[in-house]
């Protein structure tokens, strides 16, 4: 597998994991006990911990990409295994 393919696939894993990780441990202003400021949605997070989210995203995407890459070489799951219509 080429390096550019590895980077592109990892970027896809990272982006998917970002959207999976973002809602974890979200606290709204109401959860924290503060009033919602005018102009903000009630469901908006009170604080956005970007560093934590990016770290969690990187760790999860590295784990999932590692499994994908290991499967690429070991061949644990192939396309024929996923063809349930046959």
XYZ file of C-alpha atoms in Angstrom:
86
model
C 0.000 0.000 0.000
C 1.365 3.412 -0.958
C 2.028 6.098 1.633
C -0.499 8.431 0.007
C -3.169 5.738 0.267
C -2.309 5.153 3.924
C -2.583 8.885 4.675
C -5.866 9.246 2.768
C -7.466 6.258 4.508
C -6.207 7.415 7.914
C -7.670 10.875 7.258
C -11.028 9.248 6.480
C -10.847 7.249 9.723
C -9.881 10.399 11.646
C -12.775 12.411 10.209
C -15.289 9.653 10.959
C -13.955 9.299 14.496
C -14.150 13.068 15.007
C -17.905 12.992 14.445
C -18.205 9.936 16.701
C -16.165 11.462 19.542
C -17.553 15.026 19.498
C -20.770 14.289 21.419
C -18.999 12.375 24.234
C -19.326 14.123 27.609
C -21.037 17.209 26.189
C -22.461 19.474 28.893
C -24.871 22.245 28.019
C -25.163 25.479 29.980
C -28.250 24.062 31.699
C -26.308 20.962 32.802
C -23.637 23.172 34.345
C -26.221 25.362 36.052
C -25.825 28.542 34.030
C -28.268 30.479 31.889
C -28.131 30.170 28.134
C -26.719 33.343 26.656
C -28.874 35.192 24.131
C -28.247 33.995 20.592
C -26.957 30.569 21.624
C -28.841 27.342 21.058
C -29.961 25.540 24.206
C -28.189 22.399 23.022
C -24.858 24.174 22.435
C -21.988 22.912 24.587
C -20.993 25.057 27.540
C -17.305 24.673 26.715
C -15.681 23.088 23.676
C -12.630 21.093 24.819
C -10.948 20.925 21.400
C -7.661 19.454 22.677
C -9.437 16.569 24.420
C -11.624 15.890 21.405
C -8.658 15.880 19.008
C -6.641 13.606 21.314
C -9.515 11.131 21.708
C -10.152 11.257 17.958
C -6.501 10.577 17.178
C -6.311 7.642 19.591
C -9.545 6.043 18.367
C -8.709 6.547 14.702
C -5.201 5.122 15.223
C -6.696 2.021 16.843
C -9.291 1.522 14.117
C -6.799 2.218 11.336
C -4.382 -0.237 12.942
C -7.061 -2.922 12.789
C -7.819 -2.010 9.182
C -4.144 -2.131 8.237
C -3.604 -5.456 10.004
C -6.619 -6.876 8.184
C -5.208 -5.591 4.896
C -2.109 -7.758 5.311
C -3.536 -10.704 7.267
C -6.744 -11.020 5.261
C -8.980 -11.864 8.212
C -12.038 -10.404 6.499
C -12.262 -10.343 2.711
C -14.803 -9.044 0.218
C -16.048 -12.600 -0.307
C -16.818 -12.851 3.421
C -19.035 -9.778 3.167
C -21.046 -11.052 0.186
C -24.186 -12.327 1.901
C -26.241 -12.465 -1.310
C -24.549 -15.612 -2.582
